[in-house]
XYZ file of C-alpha atoms in Angstrom:
684
model
C 16.374 -3.038 34.687
C 18.508 0.125 34.654
C 17.059 3.219 33.029
C 19.377 5.085 30.671
C 18.907 7.657 27.905
C 18.205 6.204 24.503
C 21.384 5.996 22.457
C 23.589 5.534 25.519
C 22.931 1.866 26.241
C 25.942 -0.381 26.553
C 25.722 -3.020 23.811
C 27.375 -6.430 23.439
C 27.348 -5.916 19.655
C 30.588 -4.071 19.042
C 32.273 -3.131 15.772
C 35.124 -5.499 16.642
C 32.664 -8.342 17.074
C 30.928 -7.613 13.768
C 34.102 -7.620 11.669
C 35.731 -10.576 13.428
C 32.680 -12.830 13.332
C 31.086 -11.913 9.992
C 31.737 -12.869 6.383
C 29.830 -12.379 3.142
C 28.651 -15.546 1.378
C 27.609 -16.117 -2.220
C 27.490 -18.247 -5.351
C 26.692 -21.786 -4.147
C 27.571 -24.578 -6.560
C 27.156 -28.338 -6.901
C 29.923 -30.316 -8.655
C 30.667 -34.015 -8.357
C 29.838 -34.987 -4.791
C 30.987 -31.644 -3.340
C 29.437 -28.286 -2.582
C 31.196 -24.968 -3.269
C 30.596 -21.365 -2.300
C 32.360 -18.000 -2.147
C 33.373 -16.174 1.039
C 34.445 -12.552 1.379
C 36.580 -12.351 4.514
C 37.078 -8.909 6.095
C 39.909 -10.221 8.279
C 41.835 -11.164 5.112
C 41.534 -7.735 3.566
C 38.184 -8.572 1.991
C 39.694 -11.414 -0.063
C 37.182 -13.639 -1.900
C 37.812 -17.315 -1.241
C 36.221 -20.318 -2.962
C 35.412 -23.010 -0.393
C 34.961 -26.703 -1.202
C 32.914 -28.868 1.184
C 33.344 -32.616 0.834
C 30.655 -35.223 1.656
C 32.236 -35.889 5.045
C 31.733 -32.220 6.001
C 35.396 -31.205 5.762
C 36.195 -27.956 3.942
C 39.186 -26.483 2.140
C 40.051 -23.237 0.385
C 40.463 -23.616 -3.367
C 42.409 -20.397 -3.972
C 45.153 -19.743 -1.392
C 46.301 -16.220 -0.539
C 46.984 -13.894 -2.201
C 44.667 -15.127 -4.980
C 41.330 -13.339 -4.800
C 38.408 -14.904 -6.710
C 36.628 -11.747 -7.817
C 35.867 -10.386 -11.262
C 35.414 -6.708 -12.083
C 33.123 -7.060 -15.090
C 30.544 -4.251 -14.743
C 32.625 -3.316 -11.650
C 30.044 -5.154 -9.507
C 31.224 -8.595 -10.635
C 29.440 -11.813 -9.763
C 29.737 -15.132 -11.567
C 33.324 -15.298 -10.334
C 33.895 -19.043 -10.680
C 32.627 -22.280 -12.212
C 33.388 -25.895 -11.278
C 33.747 -28.935 -13.550
C 32.395 -32.323 -12.472
C 35.943 -33.579 -11.834
C 36.455 -30.788 -9.283
C 38.530 -28.461 -11.463
C 37.685 -24.875 -10.551
C 37.974 -21.956 -12.988
C 37.905 -18.450 -11.497
C 38.765 -14.806 -12.110
C 41.656 -13.429 -10.077
C 41.105 -9.873 -8.875
C 44.657 -8.556 -9.239
C 45.135 -9.286 -12.953
C 41.561 -10.271 -13.925
C 42.861 -13.339 -15.760
C 41.076 -16.673 -15.584
C 42.833 -19.283 -13.445
C 42.207 -22.981 -13.015
C 42.758 -25.179 -9.988
C 42.755 -28.955 -10.316
C 41.241 -30.788 -7.377
C 43.847 -30.546 -4.630
C 46.274 -28.633 -6.862
C 47.741 -25.121 -6.956
C 45.899 -22.612 -9.189
C 47.555 -21.544 -12.459
C 46.648 -18.929 -15.112
C 44.530 -20.020 -18.051
C 44.078 -16.846 -20.127
C 46.876 -14.638 -21.447
C 45.454 -11.233 -22.376
C 45.915 -8.063 -20.340
C 43.114 -5.592 -19.771
C 40.426 -8.233 -20.248
C 37.889 -9.400 -17.660
C 35.687 -12.519 -17.554
C 32.458 -13.410 -15.719
C 29.418 -15.692 -15.661
C 31.219 -18.666 -17.191
C 29.664 -22.038 -17.999
C 31.358 -25.191 -19.184
C 30.931 -26.563 -22.698
C 32.473 -29.988 -22.012
C 31.784 -31.420 -25.464
C 34.161 -28.823 -26.913
C 36.566 -28.555 -23.956
C 35.909 -24.862 -23.392
C 34.330 -22.246 -21.181
C 31.720 -19.849 -22.526
C 31.610 -16.573 -20.626
C 30.928 -12.853 -20.703
C 34.106 -10.994 -21.642
C 34.763 -7.310 -21.026
C 37.687 -5.896 -22.977
C 39.419 -2.836 -21.498
C 42.548 -3.181 -23.626
C 41.423 -0.351 -25.909
C 41.748 -2.109 -29.232
C 38.100 -2.337 -30.222
C 36.758 -0.278 -27.342
C 34.450 2.603 -28.292
C 35.330 6.266 -28.062
C 33.250 7.156 -31.109
C 29.563 7.733 -31.618
C 27.964 4.313 -31.208
C 24.594 2.942 -32.251
C 23.057 4.532 -29.173
C 23.832 7.966 -30.651
C 25.954 9.056 -27.707
C 29.590 10.047 -27.950
C 31.788 8.493 -25.294
C 34.655 10.798 -24.283
C 36.855 7.880 -23.241
C 37.275 4.450 -24.819
C 34.407 2.306 -23.651
C 34.977 -1.330 -22.739
C 33.710 -3.834 -25.296
C 31.442 -6.616 -24.057
C 31.040 -9.927 -25.861
C 30.291 -13.576 -25.234
C 33.468 -15.557 -25.776
C 34.726 -19.130 -25.667
C 37.977 -19.976 -23.874
C 39.810 -23.178 -24.845
C 40.602 -25.113 -21.655
C 43.808 -26.548 -23.093
C 45.384 -23.419 -24.548
C 43.513 -20.445 -23.071
C 42.854 -19.196 -26.619
C 39.699 -17.144 -27.043
C 37.006 -17.004 -29.715
C 34.288 -14.384 -29.954
C 30.862 -16.003 -30.239
C 28.409 -13.115 -29.855
C 28.902 -9.373 -30.169
C 27.058 -6.296 -31.354
C 25.332 -5.212 -28.139
C 26.505 -3.171 -25.195
C 25.966 -5.874 -22.561
C 25.492 -9.620 -22.226
C 24.710 -12.049 -19.407
C 23.628 -15.631 -18.741
C 25.313 -17.604 -21.532
C 23.920 -21.085 -20.934
C 24.513 -24.316 -22.886
C 21.585 -26.708 -23.400
C 21.808 -30.213 -21.876
C 22.478 -31.809 -25.272
C 25.211 -29.271 -26.040
C 23.454 -28.195 -29.220
C 22.196 -24.717 -28.273
C 23.333 -21.596 -26.438
C 21.063 -18.979 -24.891
C 21.930 -15.571 -23.449
C 20.418 -12.176 -22.697
C 21.596 -8.861 -24.148
C 20.746 -5.195 -23.760
C 21.901 -1.807 -24.998
C 22.340 1.702 -23.641
C 20.505 3.490 -22.151
C 18.739 0.470 -20.628
C 19.703 -1.250 -17.443
C 18.993 -4.997 -17.282
C 15.832 -4.435 -15.228
C 14.550 -1.981 -17.878
C 14.787 -3.984 -21.090
C 16.684 -7.088 -22.169
C 16.169 -9.707 -24.857
C 16.641 -13.453 -24.661
C 18.323 -15.041 -27.688
C 19.095 -18.646 -28.686
C 21.453 -20.031 -31.327
C 22.556 -23.459 -32.424
C 26.120 -24.612 -31.704
C 27.848 -26.290 -34.628
C 30.383 -29.095 -34.533
C 33.175 -26.516 -34.845
C 31.753 -24.509 -31.932
C 30.391 -21.626 -34.007
C 26.838 -20.329 -33.649
C 24.082 -20.251 -36.243
C 20.338 -19.707 -36.667
C 20.031 -17.156 -33.913
C 16.538 -16.224 -32.844
C 15.207 -13.846 -30.214
C 12.769 -15.690 -27.987
C 11.485 -13.074 -25.564
C 12.035 -9.608 -24.155
C 12.706 -6.244 -25.739
C 10.072 -3.509 -26.060
C 10.202 -2.552 -22.395
C 10.362 -6.109 -21.055
C 13.094 -7.326 -18.702
C 14.318 -10.927 -18.910
C 16.115 -12.524 -15.960
C 17.877 -15.885 -15.555
C 17.256 -18.063 -18.606
C 17.813 -21.751 -17.837
C 17.472 -25.030 -19.716
C 15.359 -27.696 -18.060
C 16.814 -31.226 -17.925
C 14.666 -32.175 -20.927
C 15.988 -29.262 -22.996
C 13.170 -26.758 -22.645
C 14.066 -23.094 -22.232
C 12.719 -21.246 -19.180
C 13.249 -17.671 -18.019
C 11.839 -14.951 -15.768
C 10.035 -12.040 -17.455
C 8.216 -8.942 -16.182
C 5.975 -8.777 -19.250
C 2.904 -8.692 -16.974
C 4.413 -6.107 -14.632
C 5.775 -8.783 -12.281
C 8.873 -10.970 -12.705
C 7.192 -14.358 -13.256
C 8.452 -17.676 -14.633
C 7.945 -18.271 -18.381
C 9.037 -20.875 -20.919
C 9.163 -21.424 -24.639
C 5.946 -23.085 -25.685
C 7.406 -25.838 -27.875
C 10.882 -26.244 -26.423
C 14.130 -25.146 -28.043
C 13.877 -27.842 -30.754
C 10.788 -26.192 -32.239
C 8.857 -29.495 -32.070
C 5.283 -29.133 -30.888
C 3.590 -31.654 -28.598
C 1.714 -33.034 -31.644
C 5.059 -33.916 -33.242
C 4.847 -31.279 -35.999
C 7.574 -28.750 -36.639
C 7.076 -25.394 -34.962
C 8.614 -23.523 -37.910
C 5.298 -22.934 -39.659
C 3.692 -21.692 -36.459
C 6.434 -19.164 -35.743
C 6.121 -17.579 -39.197
C 7.721 -14.165 -39.367
C 9.755 -14.843 -36.234
C 11.832 -17.449 -38.049
C 12.448 -15.115 -40.968
C 13.555 -12.293 -38.664
C 15.816 -14.626 -36.727
C 17.639 -15.695 -39.875
C 18.008 -12.105 -41.005
C 19.735 -11.041 -37.799
C 21.741 -14.223 -37.370
C 24.435 -13.277 -39.864
C 27.496 -15.419 -39.270
C 26.365 -16.521 -35.827
C 26.916 -13.142 -34.178
C 24.338 -10.558 -33.161
C 24.679 -7.501 -35.349
C 21.423 -5.562 -35.184
C 19.033 -4.028 -32.667
C 17.297 -6.256 -30.131
C 14.159 -7.837 -31.544
C 11.384 -9.940 -30.114
C 9.714 -13.065 -31.425
C 8.897 -16.621 -30.535
C 6.068 -18.257 -28.655
C 6.096 -18.246 -24.877
C 3.815 -19.183 -22.039
C 3.726 -18.170 -18.407
C 4.383 -21.067 -16.048
C 3.323 -19.055 -13.013
C 1.486 -15.752 -13.188
C 0.946 -13.838 -9.938
C 1.686 -10.548 -8.207
C 5.022 -11.724 -6.883
C 8.632 -11.284 -7.951
C 10.573 -14.375 -9.036
C 13.454 -12.160 -10.212
C 15.788 -9.503 -8.893
C 17.811 -6.599 -10.325
C 20.863 -7.951 -12.140
C 23.559 -5.926 -10.421
C 25.843 -8.957 -10.323
C 26.258 -11.839 -12.725
C 24.916 -15.297 -11.989
C 21.920 -14.321 -9.876
C 19.657 -17.343 -9.514
C 16.152 -17.543 -8.046
C 15.229 -21.027 -9.267
C 16.549 -24.429 -10.303
C 15.202 -27.732 -11.613
C 14.541 -30.832 -9.536
C 14.114 -32.923 -12.668
C 12.061 -31.787 -15.653
C 8.824 -31.793 -13.681
C 9.636 -29.579 -10.721
C 11.203 -26.205 -10.025
C 12.435 -25.048 -6.627
C 12.226 -21.265 -6.514
C 12.494 -18.145 -4.402
C 9.835 -15.453 -4.772
C 9.042 -12.176 -3.068
C 5.618 -11.004 -1.870
C 5.346 -7.493 -0.401
C 9.037 -7.396 0.481
C 9.213 -10.844 2.104
C 10.970 -13.705 0.294
C 9.651 -17.259 0.338
C 10.693 -20.648 -0.981
C 8.382 -22.701 -3.169
C 7.913 -25.618 -5.556
C 6.442 -25.290 -9.035
C 5.039 -28.339 -10.808
C 5.983 -27.589 -14.412
C 3.147 -29.628 -15.941
C 0.423 -27.650 -14.177
C 2.146 -24.426 -13.067
C 1.042 -25.119 -9.506
C 3.079 -23.193 -6.905
C 3.220 -24.424 -3.321
C 5.111 -22.681 -0.555
C 7.766 -24.574 1.392
C 7.489 -23.472 5.000
C 10.993 -22.600 6.196
C 10.639 -19.563 8.444
C 13.036 -17.638 6.209
C 12.221 -14.087 5.105
C 15.149 -13.749 2.678
C 16.063 -16.419 0.119
C 18.583 -15.983 -2.714
C 21.022 -17.854 -4.978
C 18.940 -21.002 -5.400
C 20.682 -24.067 -6.930
C 19.122 -27.507 -7.260
C 20.565 -30.935 -8.000
C 19.849 -34.557 -7.172
C 16.930 -33.896 -4.863
C 18.745 -31.209 -2.881
C 18.581 -27.426 -3.023
C 21.305 -24.985 -1.993
C 20.479 -21.384 -1.221
C 21.324 -18.505 1.081
C 18.601 -17.590 3.539
C 17.986 -15.625 6.701
C 15.154 -14.746 9.042
C 14.299 -11.982 11.528
C 15.881 -14.171 14.220
C 18.920 -15.533 12.383
C 21.554 -14.024 10.078
C 21.768 -15.307 6.531
C 23.659 -18.493 5.829
C 24.143 -21.250 3.279
C 21.298 -23.758 3.598
C 21.008 -27.254 2.150
C 17.463 -28.587 1.816
C 16.000 -31.970 0.976
C 13.499 -31.058 -1.750
C 11.087 -33.892 -1.007
C 10.785 -33.341 2.744
C 11.732 -29.684 3.067
C 14.214 -30.539 5.842
C 16.957 -27.902 6.050
C 20.563 -27.930 7.264
C 22.629 -24.782 7.755
C 25.960 -25.466 6.064
C 27.656 -22.142 6.802
C 26.533 -18.999 8.610
C 27.532 -15.508 7.545
C 27.943 -14.536 11.181
C 28.900 -16.424 14.310
C 27.600 -13.618 16.518
C 25.200 -14.920 19.140
C 22.718 -12.246 20.188
C 20.561 -12.842 23.236
C 16.903 -13.016 22.219
C 16.192 -10.246 24.715
C 18.408 -7.910 22.716
C 17.172 -8.768 19.221
C 14.929 -6.154 17.657
C 12.580 -7.832 15.177
C 11.476 -6.002 12.018
C 7.907 -4.810 11.725
C 6.701 -4.237 8.176
C 5.210 -0.764 7.798
C 3.302 0.919 5.003
C 2.905 4.673 5.001
C 1.557 7.395 2.700
C 4.071 9.532 0.855
C 3.646 12.685 -1.212
C 5.603 14.076 -4.131
C 5.610 17.717 -3.140
C 8.065 20.567 -2.840
C 10.672 20.970 -0.162
C 9.380 21.482 3.327
C 5.704 21.321 2.402
C 3.473 18.507 3.505
C 1.449 17.342 0.519
C -1.635 15.238 0.060
C -0.612 11.569 0.158
C -0.490 10.097 -3.333
C 1.514 6.903 -2.982
C 2.223 4.145 -0.486
C 5.807 3.392 0.497
C 7.195 0.511 2.523
C 9.832 -0.214 5.119
C 10.898 -2.269 8.114
C 10.844 -0.641 11.544
C 13.142 -1.808 14.357
C 12.449 -0.467 17.833
C 15.290 -0.081 20.354
C 15.776 -3.263 22.339
C 18.294 -4.348 24.961
C 17.400 -6.737 27.767
C 19.601 -4.777 30.177
C 18.118 -1.295 29.655
C 14.929 0.717 29.446
C 14.509 4.271 28.239
C 13.476 7.054 30.626
C 9.778 7.681 31.078
C 8.572 10.378 28.738
C 11.574 10.103 26.402
C 11.342 8.849 22.824
C 14.261 7.234 21.025
C 16.249 8.820 18.207
C 15.760 7.316 14.731
C 18.165 6.396 11.954
C 16.525 6.112 8.542
C 18.426 3.728 6.273
C 18.328 4.338 2.538
C 19.526 1.336 0.529
C 21.637 1.473 -2.624
C 20.831 0.660 -6.182
C 18.460 2.483 -6.091
C 16.777 -0.707 -7.369
C 17.953 -2.787 -4.398
C 15.687 -3.555 -1.459
C 15.827 -3.822 2.314
C 15.130 -7.304 3.665
C 13.558 -8.459 6.924
C 16.550 -10.476 8.081
C 18.656 -10.328 11.231
C 21.487 -7.896 10.586
C 24.238 -7.278 13.107
C 24.633 -3.776 11.692
C 21.001 -2.917 12.402
C 21.238 -4.487 15.860
C 24.409 -2.432 16.446
C 22.104 0.607 16.592
C 18.949 -0.803 18.166
C 20.865 -2.431 21.036
C 22.206 1.037 21.904
C 18.723 2.511 22.152
C 18.433 3.939 18.622
C 15.446 3.025 16.453
C 15.949 2.124 12.775
C 13.659 2.451 9.756
C 14.935 0.564 6.704
C 13.004 2.117 3.802
C 11.963 0.432 0.562
C 11.269 3.688 -1.232
C 9.710 3.937 -4.692
C 12.201 2.398 -7.095
C 12.910 -0.617 -4.887
C 12.420 -4.118 -6.217
C 10.116 -6.711 -4.705
C 6.875 -4.810 -5.321
C 6.416 -5.114 -9.102
C 7.576 -3.092 -12.081
C 5.184 -0.186 -11.525
C 6.617 0.431 -8.053
C 10.143 0.100 -9.435
C 9.343 2.692 -12.097
C 7.997 5.221 -9.611
C 11.540 6.556 -9.508
C 11.913 7.008 -13.261
C 12.677 10.653 -13.940
C 12.184 11.438 -10.247
C 15.333 10.248 -8.505
C 16.063 12.669 -5.695
C 12.343 13.366 -5.287
C 10.410 10.121 -4.744
C 13.129 8.420 -2.698
C 13.630 11.500 -0.547
C 9.880 11.972 -0.072
C 9.510 8.339 0.999
C 12.369 8.505 3.509
C 11.015 11.735 4.945
C 7.453 10.391 5.013
C 8.585 7.218 6.785
C 10.345 9.200 9.506
C 7.372 11.542 10.006
C 4.978 8.578 10.054
C 6.837 7.160 13.068
C 7.017 10.594 14.725
C 3.262 11.126 14.339
C 2.605 7.774 15.983
C 4.748 8.652 18.965
C 7.355 5.975 18.306
C 10.446 8.174 17.825
C 11.732 11.613 18.726
C 11.059 14.069 15.904
C 13.932 16.248 17.104
C 16.511 13.456 16.757
C 16.195 12.067 13.246
C 19.213 10.985 11.219
C 19.578 9.418 7.778
C 22.282 7.148 6.369
C 22.921 5.359 3.101
C 25.544 4.034 0.738
C 26.045 4.636 -2.992
C 22.617 5.578 -4.391
C 21.432 5.592 -0.783
C 24.205 8.073 -0.078
C 22.744 10.346 -2.734
C 19.284 10.051 -1.173
C 20.876 10.886 2.183
C 22.583 14.022 0.867
C 19.490 15.101 -1.073
C 17.322 14.670 2.036
C 19.742 16.747 4.102
C 19.923 19.437 1.418
C 16.356 19.718 0.152
C 14.377 18.887 3.304
C 14.466 20.203 6.882
C 13.576 16.998 8.717
C 16.860 15.278 9.564
C 19.366 16.638 12.082
C 22.403 14.683 10.857
C 23.393 12.294 8.093
C 26.041 9.833 6.977
C 26.948 9.316 3.327
C 28.851 6.142 2.473
C 30.436 6.560 -1.004
C 27.404 8.644 -1.967
C 26.757 10.989 -4.873
C 26.768 14.749 -4.458
C 27.024 15.805 -8.113
C 24.789 13.982 -10.587
C 26.456 15.661 -13.568
C 29.852 14.374 -12.489
C 28.429 10.884 -12.102
C 26.861 11.011 -15.569
C 30.178 11.976 -17.163
C 32.644 10.084 -14.962
C 31.622 6.515 -14.221
C 32.034 3.046 -15.670
C 30.267 1.648 -18.738
C 27.574 -0.387 -16.973
C 26.091 2.685 -15.266
C 27.126 5.356 -17.756
C 23.550 5.759 -19.016
C 21.743 4.746 -15.837
C 20.761 8.307 -15.036
C 19.002 8.738 -18.385
C 16.048 6.913 -16.882
C 16.372 8.112 -13.295
C 16.967 11.798 -14.034
C 16.968 12.485 -17.789
C 19.365 12.442 -20.757
C 22.634 14.255 -20.157
C 23.710 16.894 -21.147
C 20.323 17.694 -22.699
C 18.735 17.964 -19.236
C 21.724 19.440 -17.429
C 19.318 21.823 -15.729
C 17.597 18.916 -13.941
C 20.946 17.423 -12.942
C 21.989 20.729 -11.399
C 18.640 21.229 -9.698
C 18.869 17.828 -7.957
C 22.578 17.800 -7.115
C 23.302 18.633 -3.462
C 26.696 20.111 -4.416
C 24.923 23.019 -6.155
C 22.635 23.734 -3.216
C 24.904 23.592 -0.213
C 23.213 26.725 1.080
C 20.284 24.503 1.955
C 22.416 22.066 3.962
C 22.981 23.289 7.472
C 23.108 20.111 9.559
C 26.172 17.978 10.338
C 27.212 15.296 7.846
C 29.896 12.623 7.739
C 31.354 11.079 4.571
C 33.007 7.682 4.073
C 34.796 7.017 0.784
C 36.963 4.353 -0.847
C 39.820 5.968 -2.740
C 39.800 3.337 -5.504
C 36.069 3.595 -6.150
C 35.365 3.479 -9.908
C 31.582 3.625 -9.482
C 31.377 6.812 -7.407
C 34.835 8.431 -7.614
C 36.294 10.122 -4.507
C 35.883 13.610 -5.987
C 32.160 13.293 -5.288
C 32.674 13.167 -1.519
C 35.614 15.549 -1.539
C 33.765 18.330 -3.349
C 30.855 18.080 -0.908
C 33.174 18.106 2.105
C 35.041 21.153 0.795
C 31.798 23.050 0.224
C 30.502 22.285 3.706
C 33.780 23.234 5.337
C 33.758 26.542 3.482
C 30.292 27.155 4.827
C 31.288 26.255 8.382
C 28.905 23.304 8.729
C 30.213 20.515 11.012
C 31.535 17.844 8.663
C 33.811 14.792 8.863
C 35.504 12.877 6.064
C 37.040 9.409 6.272
C 38.809 8.235 3.090
C 40.009 4.630 2.901
C 43.040 3.552 0.884
C 42.615 0.342 -1.089
C 38.818 0.269 -0.909
C 36.514 0.318 -3.908
C 32.724 0.695 -3.951
C 31.844 -0.680 -0.548
C 34.236 -1.571 2.242
C 35.639 -5.085 2.563
C 38.569 -4.769 4.961
C 37.931 -5.430 8.626
C 39.772 -2.378 9.903
C 37.814 -0.058 7.590
C 34.427 -1.594 8.383
C 35.220 -1.213 12.083
C 36.427 2.358 11.672
C 33.360 3.446 9.708
C 30.903 1.900 12.198
C 32.585 3.459 15.222
C 33.008 6.817 13.504
C 29.332 6.979 12.535
C 28.299 6.151 16.107
C 30.669 8.774 17.517
C 29.428 11.324 14.986
C 25.789 10.861 16.015
C 26.857 11.109 19.631
C 28.421 14.496 18.996
């Protein structure tokens, strides 16, 4: 085996290979006897394509080019399409954000008429020939601009979010629910008589506090007798669903962990003894009627109702709702749930017997499971393992037998070149810059050692390390085979993917470690993880780099500015000025920093103290910036102001702006360019 310096190994995993052989997959669906999913194809400019798979295994694209099935509600989208049992597909088109429909085998055509309006998370209401969806109105008519109920003045008109019905014959729209800043998960009960949804208001994010509401649907389609079932008061509700027998389930972090709950007497209010539940609910029923009004929410979020935990354990059955339609469980009849759950950063698949609450793990070998859908004894979900990239999996619920329907990557990596993740836990302090403090917390991550069957490092030499800081910051790193991680490890560069305080998968308390301390806890954890590996003789302490995108880009820049550990860094559409982000971003995240940093402008001093742009004097190592020029989440001026400041100081800096890209890169040529440029930059 040839000996070569770490970082110089020739790798079969090239940027060209990654972009030509990789796609992003999401949103599996059952309808009729077919299976559907969404593909984001870098080689087609990042276009989102709905794929239909027939029982014989043949596939076809539902939306031909240039149609792009992607909504921009909340800018992060999700819930981009829904399918009727007859195979008619309804989807949002990216260019005009209108809803389109495509009959089975037919050409898509527009359904809605309005401009400046976006739609997401739709469900069918077949009894009334309509869709019910989340609608985000950017047309300006009713959009804010004044001082709202949250007490904050918005300098620009703020989009108005509602739950709306869309007539499938005419495209006409009717507002069903309004009065809150955000909505998600409108879901119609099996008998068509009830609608549930979740709602939340500024300054909360959906993982901070949401409330689950239910209302009856009248013969004319209007709502009445609204009641709030769960949530509020610092509780986050995720994914409400109706069981086949009409009982309402949801995921709640009331205990500090996202566990599965349900309404004790079902949505009908009838108790197991046959008596009405109205007397038992008492004040809840009175409050529900008072806030119901004319079938629209009008007041602050309230709690009420009787609920019971189906499963209670220190595991996460939910995830941060960055995109609509996230699903971690589904029903295999009224008596069984197939679910995904996370324990200490590793995802598993399981069955819950609803009568007893018994959870049993389904052994699959997967370490990441998401987007679970269940129907007719089969489950669809996306899953991956340390040895295989994620893909769409179909499973027989009874036997647990799995079939991979579609892989996200066709790259074949020799087992001798695959670096497997090792879960690591390490102590982390919360001290001042450059000072090692007494360990006060435990942080987590996945360590990948350099590995290439054709090379070995020189005796006495330790490999360089890239610390990866994920976005969100509520997202989480997963222990799944990633071609992008292997891109580095196969070249002789070690990787530490950090789940710093604030990450999900470890309970609410760990998630809230970052509250008020963004730019401190995350930076401390990334620094502590790197030093932990240095102290154990696994990596070279003189060759440490850090990289991250979005919120991870901010952590990267803060680590480079306020610590003296890393020798280089790469910011992908990252944040350099927290004040600019607080005053110039989209509605969904416009109050996000209230919890992570503090209210703005009241705590402008904290924003300035933690913004790298105001402390460039402390940044003296090389940095490279990658930025989409159409990014509405982190506008280009964030990167450009940092680059200008570093150039004025004479620090080596590179800047790669990409036309036509938003928050995250989707086009093959730009993904390739950013990978190769980051590698070249570290080489310099």
